C-alpha cells in the first residue's frame, strides 16, 4: 500500500459518510427514474460508467463539474447542486492518510524519498493501475477506479501550486524493475522527465552504485505548512504515521539533506533517466 491507497482488507477501507451515500443514492434514484443506465448517464455527463458507479455508491467525492452536469441532466432542479455543497470526504484514500493529504493541499514545501515504488504524485495512470491490480487482497474494478481518480486528483498539486517546492529522491532501481512492462516504463520515464522540467519540481536519482546512504531506514516524506511548521510522514504495509514532533522531524530533515548530497545532481539525474529511456 503506497501513498495512502485503500486496500480491500480491514483497516484499509475508506470511511464512507452518510452524506456521500445519500447523495449517491439520490443520483442513482433520479437516474433510474429517468430510465438511464449508468453508461447512458455517463455519456450525458461526460464521465465514465465506473466513475458514475463510484459516486452512486458513495465511494468517490463528486466532482463539481459532475454535480452541475448531473443536475442539468436529471431535471435541473438545483437539488444536486445544493446537496453537493454539503459533501466533504476525500475518496480512494485510507483514513490514516487523509490528514497528510489535507496538509498536501496547503504545503509550501514537500520532500519525498521513495525506495519501494514511484511516488503517487509522479505516477502515470498505467503504472498506478498496475500497482492497484497487484494489491492483495484483490481490488474490484470500482475500487481501482476510485483509487486512480483520487491519485489523479492529488497529482494536480504539482501544476496547480507553482509556488510550492516539490523535491523527490528516487532510487534508480524503481525504474529498472519494469513494473507494468516496457511500454509502461517508457511512459513513466517520459512522464517523470516532463515533470522534472517544472520550475517547482526537483527530481534526483539515488544511483545503484551508491554503496550506502542516509535513507536506508526506509521511505519518508517531509512537509512545511504556510506557518512554517514541519510534519513528517512514514508509511508501512497497512498503516501510516504522521508526526509534528520536532525531535523526530529534525532527524528526518537531516537524513533528507544528507541524501540530497548523496544522490545525483538534478542535471545528472535527468541525464541518467534519458539514458535509461534510450535503453528501453
PDB file of C-alpha atoms in Angstrom:
ATOM      1  CA  UNK A   1       0.000   0.000   0.000  1.00  0.00           C
ATOM      2  CA  UNK A   2       1.546   3.269  -1.124  1.00  0.00           C
ATOM      3  CA  UNK A   3       0.572   6.922  -0.739  1.00  0.00           C
ATOM      4  CA  UNK A   4      -2.437   6.024   1.335  1.00  0.00           C
ATOM      5  CA  UNK A   5      -4.061   3.830  -1.287  1.00  0.00           C
ATOM      6  CA  UNK A   6      -7.003   1.941   0.139  1.00  0.00           C
ATOM      7  CA  UNK A   7      -6.788  -1.836   0.208  1.00  0.00           C
ATOM      8  CA  UNK A   8      -9.672  -4.247   0.354  1.00  0.00           C
ATOM      9  CA  UNK A   9      -8.797  -5.683   3.735  1.00  0.00           C
ATOM     10  CA  UNK A  10      -9.936  -4.473   7.129  1.00  0.00           C
ATOM     11  CA  UNK A  11      -8.175  -1.386   8.382  1.00  0.00           C
ATOM     12  CA  UNK A  12      -7.658  -0.010   4.877  1.00  0.00           C
ATOM     13  CA  UNK A  13     -11.221   0.558   3.734  1.00  0.00           C
ATOM     14  CA  UNK A  14     -12.152   4.232   3.419  1.00  0.00           C
ATOM     15  CA  UNK A  15     -14.638   5.646   5.851  1.00  0.00           C
ATOM     16  CA  UNK A  16     -17.708   6.443   3.802  1.00  0.00           C
ATOM     17  CA  UNK A  17     -20.081   9.068   5.134  1.00  0.00           C
ATOM     18  CA  UNK A  18     -23.853   9.232   5.333  1.00  0.00           C
ATOM     19  CA  UNK A  19     -23.839  12.371   3.176  1.00  0.00           C
ATOM     20  CA  UNK A  20     -21.872  10.694   0.399  1.00  0.00           C
ATOM     21  CA  UNK A  21     -24.018   7.573   0.447  1.00  0.00           C
ATOM     22  CA  UNK A  22     -27.188   9.673   0.498  1.00  0.00           C
ATOM     23  CA  UNK A  23     -26.005  11.859  -2.369  1.00  0.00           C
ATOM     24  CA  UNK A  24     -25.099   8.788  -4.383  1.00  0.00           C
ATOM     25  CA  UNK A  25     -28.448   7.143  -3.677  1.00  0.00           C
ATOM     26  CA  UNK A  26     -30.284  10.290  -4.838  1.00  0.00           C
ATOM     27  CA  UNK A  27     -28.284  10.395  -8.067  1.00  0.00           C
ATOM     28  CA  UNK A  28     -28.985   6.710  -8.665  1.00  0.00           C
ATOM     29  CA  UNK A  29     -32.688   7.129  -7.921  1.00  0.00           C
ATOM     30  CA  UNK A  30     -33.032  10.103 -10.265  1.00  0.00           C
ATOM     31  CA  UNK A  31     -31.038   8.336 -12.959  1.00  0.00           C
ATOM     32  CA  UNK A  32     -33.172   5.207 -12.776  1.00  0.00           C
ATOM     33  CA  UNK A  33     -36.347   7.317 -12.729  1.00  0.00           C
ATOM     34  CA  UNK A  34     -35.141   8.913 -15.952  1.00  0.00           C
ATOM     35  CA  UNK A  35     -34.698   5.439 -17.435  1.00  0.00           C
ATOM     36  CA  UNK A  36     -30.956   5.821 -17.946  1.00  0.00           C
ATOM     37  CA  UNK A  37     -28.328   3.143 -17.489  1.00  0.00           C
ATOM     38  CA  UNK A  38     -25.042   4.149 -15.844  1.00  0.00           C
ATOM     39  CA  UNK A  39     -23.352   4.044 -19.235  1.00  0.00           C
ATOM     40  CA  UNK A  40     -26.041   6.223 -20.867  1.00  0.00           C
ATOM     41  CA  UNK A  41     -25.960   8.666 -17.963  1.00  0.00           C
ATOM     42  CA  UNK A  42     -22.150   8.717 -18.066  1.00  0.00           C
ATOM     43  CA  UNK A  43     -22.208   9.712 -21.726  1.00  0.00           C
ATOM     44  CA  UNK A  44     -24.579  12.592 -20.973  1.00  0.00           C
ATOM     45  CA  UNK A  45     -22.485  13.973 -18.109  1.00  0.00           C
ATOM     46  CA  UNK A  46     -19.201  13.019 -19.866  1.00  0.00           C
ATOM     47  CA  UNK A  47     -17.918  10.807 -17.040  1.00  0.00           C
ATOM     48  CA  UNK A  48     -17.131   7.100 -17.275  1.00  0.00           C
ATOM     49  CA  UNK A  49     -19.577   4.428 -16.159  1.00  0.00           C
ATOM     50  CA  UNK A  50     -17.099   3.423 -13.435  1.00  0.00           C
ATOM     51  CA  UNK A  51     -16.959   6.998 -12.131  1.00  0.00           C
ATOM     52  CA  UNK A  52     -20.748   7.202 -12.036  1.00  0.00           C
ATOM     53  CA  UNK A  53     -20.861   3.920 -10.113  1.00  0.00           C
ATOM     54  CA  UNK A  54     -18.261   5.134  -7.609  1.00  0.00           C
ATOM     55  CA  UNK A  55     -20.277   8.279  -6.925  1.00  0.00           C
ATOM     56  CA  UNK A  56     -23.574   6.446  -6.630  1.00  0.00           C
ATOM     57  CA  UNK A  57     -22.045   4.027  -4.133  1.00  0.00           C
ATOM     58  CA  UNK A  58     -20.632   6.854  -2.017  1.00  0.00           C
ATOM     59  CA  UNK A  59     -17.028   5.882  -2.676  1.00  0.00           C
ATOM     60  CA  UNK A  60     -15.958   8.990  -4.564  1.00  0.00           C
ATOM     61  CA  UNK A  61     -16.294  12.662  -3.803  1.00  0.00           C
ATOM     62  CA  UNK A  62     -18.417  14.091  -6.660  1.00  0.00           C
ATOM     63  CA  UNK A  63     -16.520  16.476  -8.897  1.00  0.00           C
ATOM     64  CA  UNK A  64     -18.239  19.929  -9.038  1.00  0.00           C
ATOM     65  CA  UNK A  65     -18.455  19.537 -12.809  1.00  0.00           C
ATOM     66  CA  UNK A  66     -20.216  16.201 -12.349  1.00  0.00           C
ATOM     67  CA  UNK A  67     -22.689  17.733  -9.892  1.00  0.00           C
ATOM     68  CA  UNK A  68     -23.500  20.559 -12.302  1.00  0.00           C
ATOM     69  CA  UNK A  69     -23.970  18.294 -15.312  1.00  0.00           C
ATOM     70  CA  UNK A  70     -25.911  15.668 -13.348  1.00  0.00           C
ATOM     71  CA  UNK A  71     -28.319  18.295 -12.061  1.00  0.00           C
ATOM     72  CA  UNK A  72     -28.920  19.542 -15.600  1.00  0.00           C
ATOM     73  CA  UNK A  73     -29.488  16.033 -16.982  1.00  0.00           C
ATOM     74  CA  UNK A  74     -31.735  14.928 -14.101  1.00  0.00           C
ATOM     75  CA  UNK A  75     -34.269  17.744 -14.092  1.00  0.00           C
ATOM     76  CA  UNK A  76     -32.259  20.911 -13.413  1.00  0.00           C
ATOM     77  CA  UNK A  77     -33.960  21.408 -10.037  1.00  0.00           C
ATOM     78  CA  UNK A  78     -30.854  22.597  -8.183  1.00  0.00           C
ATOM     79  CA  UNK A  79     -31.242  19.835  -5.587  1.00  0.00           C
ATOM     80  CA  UNK A  80     -27.999  18.074  -6.514  1.00  0.00           C
ATOM     81  CA  UNK A  81     -26.105  21.367  -6.575  1.00  0.00           C
ATOM     82  CA  UNK A  82     -27.234  22.181  -3.039  1.00  0.00           C
ATOM     83  CA  UNK A  83     -26.525  18.661  -1.805  1.00  0.00           C
ATOM     84  CA  UNK A  84     -23.069  18.736  -3.383  1.00  0.00           C
ATOM     85  CA  UNK A  85     -22.132  21.800  -1.342  1.00  0.00           C
ATOM     86  CA  UNK A  86     -22.517  19.803   1.880  1.00  0.00           C
ATOM     87  CA  UNK A  87     -20.265  16.919   0.971  1.00  0.00           C
ATOM     88  CA  UNK A  88     -16.788  16.532   2.397  1.00  0.00           C
ATOM     89  CA  UNK A  89     -14.652  13.443   2.040  1.00  0.00           C
ATOM     90  CA  UNK A  90     -11.561  12.619   0.029  1.00  0.00           C
ATOM     91  CA  UNK A  91     -12.172   9.341  -1.801  1.00  0.00           C
ATOM     92  CA  UNK A  92      -9.805   6.489  -2.500  1.00  0.00           C
ATOM     93  CA  UNK A  93      -7.593   7.308   0.481  1.00  0.00           C
ATOM     94  CA  UNK A  94      -7.180   5.367   3.694  1.00  0.00           C
ATOM     95  CA  UNK A  95      -8.382   7.123   6.836  1.00  0.00           C
ATOM     96  CA  UNK A  96      -4.879   7.345   8.285  1.00  0.00           C
ATOM     97  CA  UNK A  97      -3.578   9.082   5.130  1.00  0.00           C
ATOM     98  CA  UNK A  98      -6.264  11.739   4.800  1.00  0.00           C
ATOM     99  CA  UNK A  99      -4.757  14.159   7.328  1.00  0.00           C
ATOM    100  CA  UNK A 100      -1.489  14.127   5.380  1.00  0.00           C
ATOM    101  CA  UNK A 101      -3.389  14.568   2.110  1.00  0.00           C
ATOM    102  CA  UNK A 102      -5.140  17.630   3.543  1.00  0.00           C
ATOM    103  CA  UNK A 103      -1.768  19.104   4.519  1.00  0.00           C
ATOM    104  CA  UNK A 104      -0.539  18.499   0.966  1.00  0.00           C
ATOM    105  CA  UNK A 105      -3.217  20.881  -0.261  1.00  0.00           C
ATOM    106  CA  UNK A 106      -1.626  23.850   1.523  1.00  0.00           C
ATOM    107  CA  UNK A 107       2.044  22.895   1.733  1.00  0.00           C
ATOM    108  CA  UNK A 108       4.785  25.272   0.627  1.00  0.00           C
ATOM    109  CA  UNK A 109       7.494  22.568   0.686  1.00  0.00           C
ATOM    110  CA  UNK A 110       7.115  18.828   0.125  1.00  0.00           C
ATOM    111  CA  UNK A 111      10.077  16.439   0.223  1.00  0.00           C
ATOM    112  CA  UNK A 112       9.744  12.757  -0.694  1.00  0.00           C
ATOM    113  CA  UNK A 113      12.223   9.885  -0.594  1.00  0.00           C
ATOM    114  CA  UNK A 114      10.985   6.587  -2.013  1.00  0.00           C
ATOM    115  CA  UNK A 115      12.705   3.215  -2.329  1.00  0.00           C
ATOM    116  CA  UNK A 116       9.704   0.924  -2.925  1.00  0.00           C
ATOM    117  CA  UNK A 117       7.929   2.326  -5.969  1.00  0.00           C
ATOM    118  CA  UNK A 118       7.438   5.603  -7.808  1.00  0.00           C
ATOM    119  CA  UNK A 119       5.584   8.075  -5.525  1.00  0.00           C
ATOM    120  CA  UNK A 120       1.908   8.605  -6.263  1.00  0.00           C
ATOM    121  CA  UNK A 121       2.401  12.241  -7.279  1.00  0.00           C
ATOM    122  CA  UNK A 122       4.710  11.123 -10.117  1.00  0.00           C
ATOM    123  CA  UNK A 123       2.900   8.000 -11.345  1.00  0.00           C
ATOM    124  CA  UNK A 124       1.309   7.539 -14.743  1.00  0.00           C
ATOM    125  CA  UNK A 125      -2.149   6.024 -14.967  1.00  0.00           C
ATOM    126  CA  UNK A 126      -0.821   2.748 -16.405  1.00  0.00           C
ATOM    127  CA  UNK A 127       1.805   2.424 -13.671  1.00  0.00           C
ATOM    128  CA  UNK A 128      -0.679   3.225 -10.886  1.00  0.00           C
ATOM    129  CA  UNK A 129      -3.282   0.809 -12.225  1.00  0.00           C
ATOM    130  CA  UNK A 130      -0.691  -1.972 -12.300  1.00  0.00           C
ATOM    131  CA  UNK A 131       0.014  -1.339  -8.616  1.00  0.00           C
ATOM    132  CA  UNK A 132      -3.705  -1.458  -7.839  1.00  0.00           C
ATOM    133  CA  UNK A 133      -4.112  -4.687  -9.834  1.00  0.00           C
ATOM    134  CA  UNK A 134      -1.281  -6.240  -7.828  1.00  0.00           C
ATOM    135  CA  UNK A 135      -2.919  -5.400  -4.461  1.00  0.00           C
ATOM    136  CA  UNK A 136      -3.709  -8.247  -2.082  1.00  0.00           C
ATOM    137  CA  UNK A 137      -6.459  -8.915  -1.189  1.00  0.00           C
ATOM    138  CA  UNK A 138      -7.545  -8.132  -4.773  1.00  0.00           C
ATOM    139  CA  UNK A 139      -9.459  -4.932  -5.521  1.00  0.00           C
ATOM    140  CA  UNK A 140     -12.612  -4.809  -7.612  1.00  0.00           C
ATOM    141  CA  UNK A 141     -12.876  -2.593 -10.704  1.00  0.00           C
ATOM    142  CA  UNK A 142     -14.761   0.114  -8.808  1.00  0.00           C
ATOM    143  CA  UNK A 143     -12.102   0.261  -6.085  1.00  0.00           C
ATOM    144  CA  UNK A 144      -9.340   0.520  -8.673  1.00  0.00           C
ATOM    145  CA  UNK A 145     -11.223   3.289 -10.449  1.00  0.00           C
ATOM    146  CA  UNK A 146     -11.778   5.217  -7.221  1.00  0.00           C
ATOM    147  CA  UNK A 147      -8.137   4.913  -6.246  1.00  0.00           C
ATOM    148  CA  UNK A 148      -6.876   6.144  -9.596  1.00  0.00           C
ATOM    149  CA  UNK A 149      -9.277   9.093  -9.532  1.00  0.00           C
ATOM    150  CA  UNK A 150      -8.077  10.043  -6.052  1.00  0.00           C
ATOM    151  CA  UNK A 151      -4.446   9.764  -7.140  1.00  0.00           C
ATOM    152  CA  UNK A 152      -5.004  11.794 -10.307  1.00  0.00           C
ATOM    153  CA  UNK A 153      -6.690  14.489  -8.211  1.00  0.00           C
ATOM    154  CA  UNK A 154      -3.671  14.669  -5.887  1.00  0.00           C
ATOM    155  CA  UNK A 155      -1.304  14.934  -8.852  1.00  0.00           C
ATOM    156  CA  UNK A 156      -2.851  18.245  -9.834  1.00  0.00           C
ATOM    157  CA  UNK A 157      -0.880  19.767  -6.939  1.00  0.00           C
ATOM    158  CA  UNK A 158       2.324  19.777  -8.977  1.00  0.00           C
ATOM    159  CA  UNK A 159       0.877  22.094 -11.606  1.00  0.00           C
ATOM    160  CA  UNK A 160      -1.721  23.988  -9.588  1.00  0.00           C
ATOM    161  CA  UNK A 161       0.688  25.022  -6.807  1.00  0.00           C
ATOM    162  CA  UNK A 162       3.589  26.589  -8.759  1.00  0.00           C
ATOM    163  CA  UNK A 163       4.853  28.345  -5.612  1.00  0.00           C
ATOM    164  CA  UNK A 164       5.201  25.063  -3.717  1.00  0.00           C
ATOM    165  CA  UNK A 165       8.649  23.478  -3.841  1.00  0.00           C
ATOM    166  CA  UNK A 166       8.483  19.730  -4.545  1.00  0.00           C
ATOM    167  CA  UNK A 167      11.596  17.610  -4.041  1.00  0.00           C
ATOM    168  CA  UNK A 168      11.804  13.903  -4.879  1.00  0.00           C
ATOM    169  CA  UNK A 169      14.681  11.494  -4.292  1.00  0.00           C
ATOM    170  CA  UNK A 170      14.069   8.199  -6.106  1.00  0.00           C
ATOM    171  CA  UNK A 171      16.105   5.022  -6.097  1.00  0.00           C
ATOM    172  CA  UNK A 172      17.328   4.110  -9.589  1.00  0.00           C
ATOM    173  CA  UNK A 173      16.054   0.555  -9.247  1.00  0.00           C
ATOM    174  CA  UNK A 174      12.454   1.820  -9.201  1.00  0.00           C
ATOM    175  CA  UNK A 175      12.732   2.402 -12.955  1.00  0.00           C
ATOM    176  CA  UNK A 176      14.688  -0.785 -13.611  1.00  0.00           C
ATOM    177  CA  UNK A 177      12.048  -3.076 -12.128  1.00  0.00           C
ATOM    178  CA  UNK A 178       9.860  -2.631 -15.197  1.00  0.00           C
ATOM    179  CA  UNK A 179       6.543  -2.558 -13.337  1.00  0.00           C
ATOM    180  CA  UNK A 180       3.752  -2.945 -15.874  1.00  0.00           C
ATOM    181  CA  UNK A 181       6.090  -3.878 -18.727  1.00  0.00           C
ATOM    182  CA  UNK A 182       8.372  -2.000 -21.106  1.00  0.00           C
ATOM    183  CA  UNK A 183       5.745   0.349 -22.563  1.00  0.00           C
ATOM    184  CA  UNK A 184       4.514   1.365 -19.119  1.00  0.00           C
ATOM    185  CA  UNK A 185       8.113   2.001 -18.038  1.00  0.00           C
ATOM    186  CA  UNK A 186       8.817   4.103 -21.136  1.00  0.00           C
ATOM    187  CA  UNK A 187       5.731   6.212 -20.454  1.00  0.00           C
ATOM    188  CA  UNK A 188       6.740   6.509 -16.812  1.00  0.00           C
ATOM    189  CA  UNK A 189      10.255   7.765 -17.571  1.00  0.00           C
ATOM    190  CA  UNK A 190       8.887  10.228 -20.138  1.00  0.00           C
ATOM    191  CA  UNK A 191       6.372  11.490 -17.584  1.00  0.00           C
ATOM    192  CA  UNK A 192       8.980  11.942 -14.851  1.00  0.00           C
ATOM    193  CA  UNK A 193      11.274  13.783 -17.277  1.00  0.00           C
ATOM    194  CA  UNK A 194       8.381  16.070 -18.211  1.00  0.00           C
ATOM    195  CA  UNK A 195       7.679  16.848 -14.556  1.00  0.00           C
ATOM    196  CA  UNK A 196      11.377  17.493 -13.951  1.00  0.00           C
ATOM    197  CA  UNK A 197      11.078  20.436 -16.344  1.00  0.00           C
ATOM    198  CA  UNK A 198       8.651  22.205 -13.998  1.00  0.00           C
ATOM    199  CA  UNK A 199      10.331  25.023 -12.091  1.00  0.00           C
ATOM    200  CA  UNK A 200       8.817  23.917  -8.775  1.00  0.00           C
ATOM    201  CA  UNK A 201       9.773  20.241  -9.105  1.00  0.00           C
ATOM    202  CA  UNK A 202      13.224  18.798  -8.368  1.00  0.00           C
ATOM    203  CA  UNK A 203      13.896  15.115  -9.050  1.00  0.00           C
ATOM    204  CA  UNK A 204      17.108  13.388  -8.007  1.00  0.00           C
ATOM    205  CA  UNK A 205      18.090   9.790  -8.574  1.00  0.00           C
ATOM    206  CA  UNK A 206      19.925   7.738  -5.948  1.00  0.00           C
ATOM    207  CA  UNK A 207      22.216   5.603  -8.137  1.00  0.00           C
ATOM    208  CA  UNK A 208      22.589   1.857  -7.855  1.00  0.00           C
ATOM    209  CA  UNK A 209      26.328   2.213  -7.311  1.00  0.00           C
ATOM    210  CA  UNK A 210      25.890   4.136  -4.080  1.00  0.00           C
ATOM    211  CA  UNK A 211      27.013   1.522  -1.564  1.00  0.00           C
ATOM    212  CA  UNK A 212      25.309   3.247   1.366  1.00  0.00           C
ATOM    213  CA  UNK A 213      23.285   6.381   2.033  1.00  0.00           C
ATOM    214  CA  UNK A 214      21.202   8.080   4.711  1.00  0.00           C
ATOM    215  CA  UNK A 215      17.844   6.708   3.549  1.00  0.00           C
ATOM    216  CA  UNK A 216      18.359   3.055   4.317  1.00  0.00           C
ATOM    217  CA  UNK A 217      15.846   3.231   7.177  1.00  0.00           C
ATOM    218  CA  UNK A 218      13.053   3.479   4.610  1.00  0.00           C
ATOM    219  CA  UNK A 219      10.850   5.931   2.707  1.00  0.00           C
ATOM    220  CA  UNK A 220       9.869   9.273   4.205  1.00  0.00           C
ATOM    221  CA  UNK A 221       8.042  12.484   3.455  1.00  0.00           C
ATOM    222  CA  UNK A 222       8.525  15.942   4.940  1.00  0.00           C
ATOM    223  CA  UNK A 223       6.125  18.830   4.590  1.00  0.00           C
ATOM    224  CA  UNK A 224       6.185  22.532   5.516  1.00  0.00           C
ATOM    225  CA  UNK A 225       2.964  24.481   6.074  1.00  0.00           C
ATOM    226  CA  UNK A 226       2.453  28.200   5.304  1.00  0.00           C
ATOM    227  CA  UNK A 227       3.029  28.798   9.055  1.00  0.00           C
ATOM    228  CA  UNK A 228       6.475  27.181   8.635  1.00  0.00           C
ATOM    229  CA  UNK A 229       5.534  24.169  10.736  1.00  0.00           C
ATOM    230  CA  UNK A 230       7.091  20.906   9.607  1.00  0.00           C
ATOM    231  CA  UNK A 231       5.426  17.487   9.567  1.00  0.00           C
ATOM    232  CA  UNK A 232       6.861  14.077   8.760  1.00  0.00           C
ATOM    233  CA  UNK A 233       5.053  11.060   7.362  1.00  0.00           C
ATOM    234  CA  UNK A 234       6.178   7.455   7.083  1.00  0.00           C
ATOM    235  CA  UNK A 235       4.166   4.538   5.763  1.00  0.00           C
ATOM    236  CA  UNK A 236       4.177   0.807   6.352  1.00  0.00           C
ATOM    237  CA  UNK A 237       2.301  -2.158   4.951  1.00  0.00           C
ATOM    238  CA  UNK A 238      -1.100  -1.320   6.416  1.00  0.00           C
ATOM    239  CA  UNK A 239      -0.595   1.907   8.324  1.00  0.00           C
ATOM    240  CA  UNK A 240       0.977   5.332   8.242  1.00  0.00           C
ATOM    241  CA  UNK A 241       2.409   7.631  10.884  1.00  0.00           C
ATOM    242  CA  UNK A 242       2.104  11.418  10.791  1.00  0.00           C
ATOM    243  CA  UNK A 243       4.091  13.415  13.323  1.00  0.00           C
ATOM    244  CA  UNK A 244       4.985  17.008  14.138  1.00  0.00           C
ATOM    245  CA  UNK A 245       7.335  16.016  16.977  1.00  0.00           C
ATOM    246  CA  UNK A 246      10.396  18.258  16.444  1.00  0.00           C
ATOM    247  CA  UNK A 247      12.728  15.532  17.713  1.00  0.00           C
ATOM    248  CA  UNK A 248      11.507  13.162  15.012  1.00  0.00           C
ATOM    249  CA  UNK A 249      11.159  15.742  12.256  1.00  0.00           C
ATOM    250  CA  UNK A 250      14.661  17.160  12.661  1.00  0.00           C
ATOM    251  CA  UNK A 251      16.243  13.696  12.405  1.00  0.00           C
ATOM    252  CA  UNK A 252      14.386  13.035   9.155  1.00  0.00           C
ATOM    253  CA  UNK A 253      15.286  16.503   7.857  1.00  0.00           C
ATOM    254  CA  UNK A 254      18.963  15.777   8.471  1.00  0.00           C
ATOM    255  CA  UNK A 255      18.697  12.434   6.713  1.00  0.00           C
ATOM    256  CA  UNK A 256      16.941  14.001   3.746  1.00  0.00           C
ATOM    257  CA  UNK A 257      19.517  16.786   3.492  1.00  0.00           C
ATOM    258  CA  UNK A 258      22.260  14.172   3.533  1.00  0.00           C
ATOM    259  CA  UNK A 259      20.524  12.163   0.813  1.00  0.00           C
ATOM    260  CA  UNK A 260      20.245  15.232  -1.423  1.00  0.00           C
ATOM    261  CA  UNK A 261      24.025  15.467  -1.303  1.00  0.00           C
ATOM    262  CA  UNK A 262      24.472  11.715  -1.864  1.00  0.00           C
ATOM    263  CA  UNK A 263      22.047  11.466  -4.805  1.00  0.00           C
ATOM    264  CA  UNK A 264      22.889  12.559  -8.341  1.00  0.00           C
ATOM    265  CA  UNK A 265      22.554  16.249  -9.109  1.00  0.00           C
ATOM    266  CA  UNK A 266      19.425  17.483 -10.876  1.00  0.00           C
ATOM    267  CA  UNK A 267      21.114  17.601 -14.285  1.00  0.00           C
ATOM    268  CA  UNK A 268      22.883  14.263 -13.806  1.00  0.00           C
ATOM    269  CA  UNK A 269      19.584  12.685 -12.712  1.00  0.00           C
ATOM    270  CA  UNK A 270      17.886  13.888 -15.893  1.00  0.00           C
ATOM    271  CA  UNK A 271      20.808  12.595 -17.977  1.00  0.00           C
ATOM    272  CA  UNK A 272      20.582   9.186 -16.318  1.00  0.00           C
ATOM    273  CA  UNK A 273      16.831   8.984 -16.921  1.00  0.00           C
ATOM    274  CA  UNK A 274      17.336   9.933 -20.566  1.00  0.00           C
ATOM    275  CA  UNK A 275      19.959   7.184 -20.986  1.00  0.00           C
ATOM    276  CA  UNK A 276      17.663   4.667 -19.302  1.00  0.00           C
ATOM    277  CA  UNK A 277      14.832   5.745 -21.602  1.00  0.00           C
ATOM    278  CA  UNK A 278      17.049   5.149 -24.617  1.00  0.00           C
ATOM    279  CA  UNK A 279      17.765   1.617 -23.446  1.00  0.00           C
ATOM    280  CA  UNK A 280      14.080   0.652 -23.129  1.00  0.00           C
TER     281      UNK A 280
END
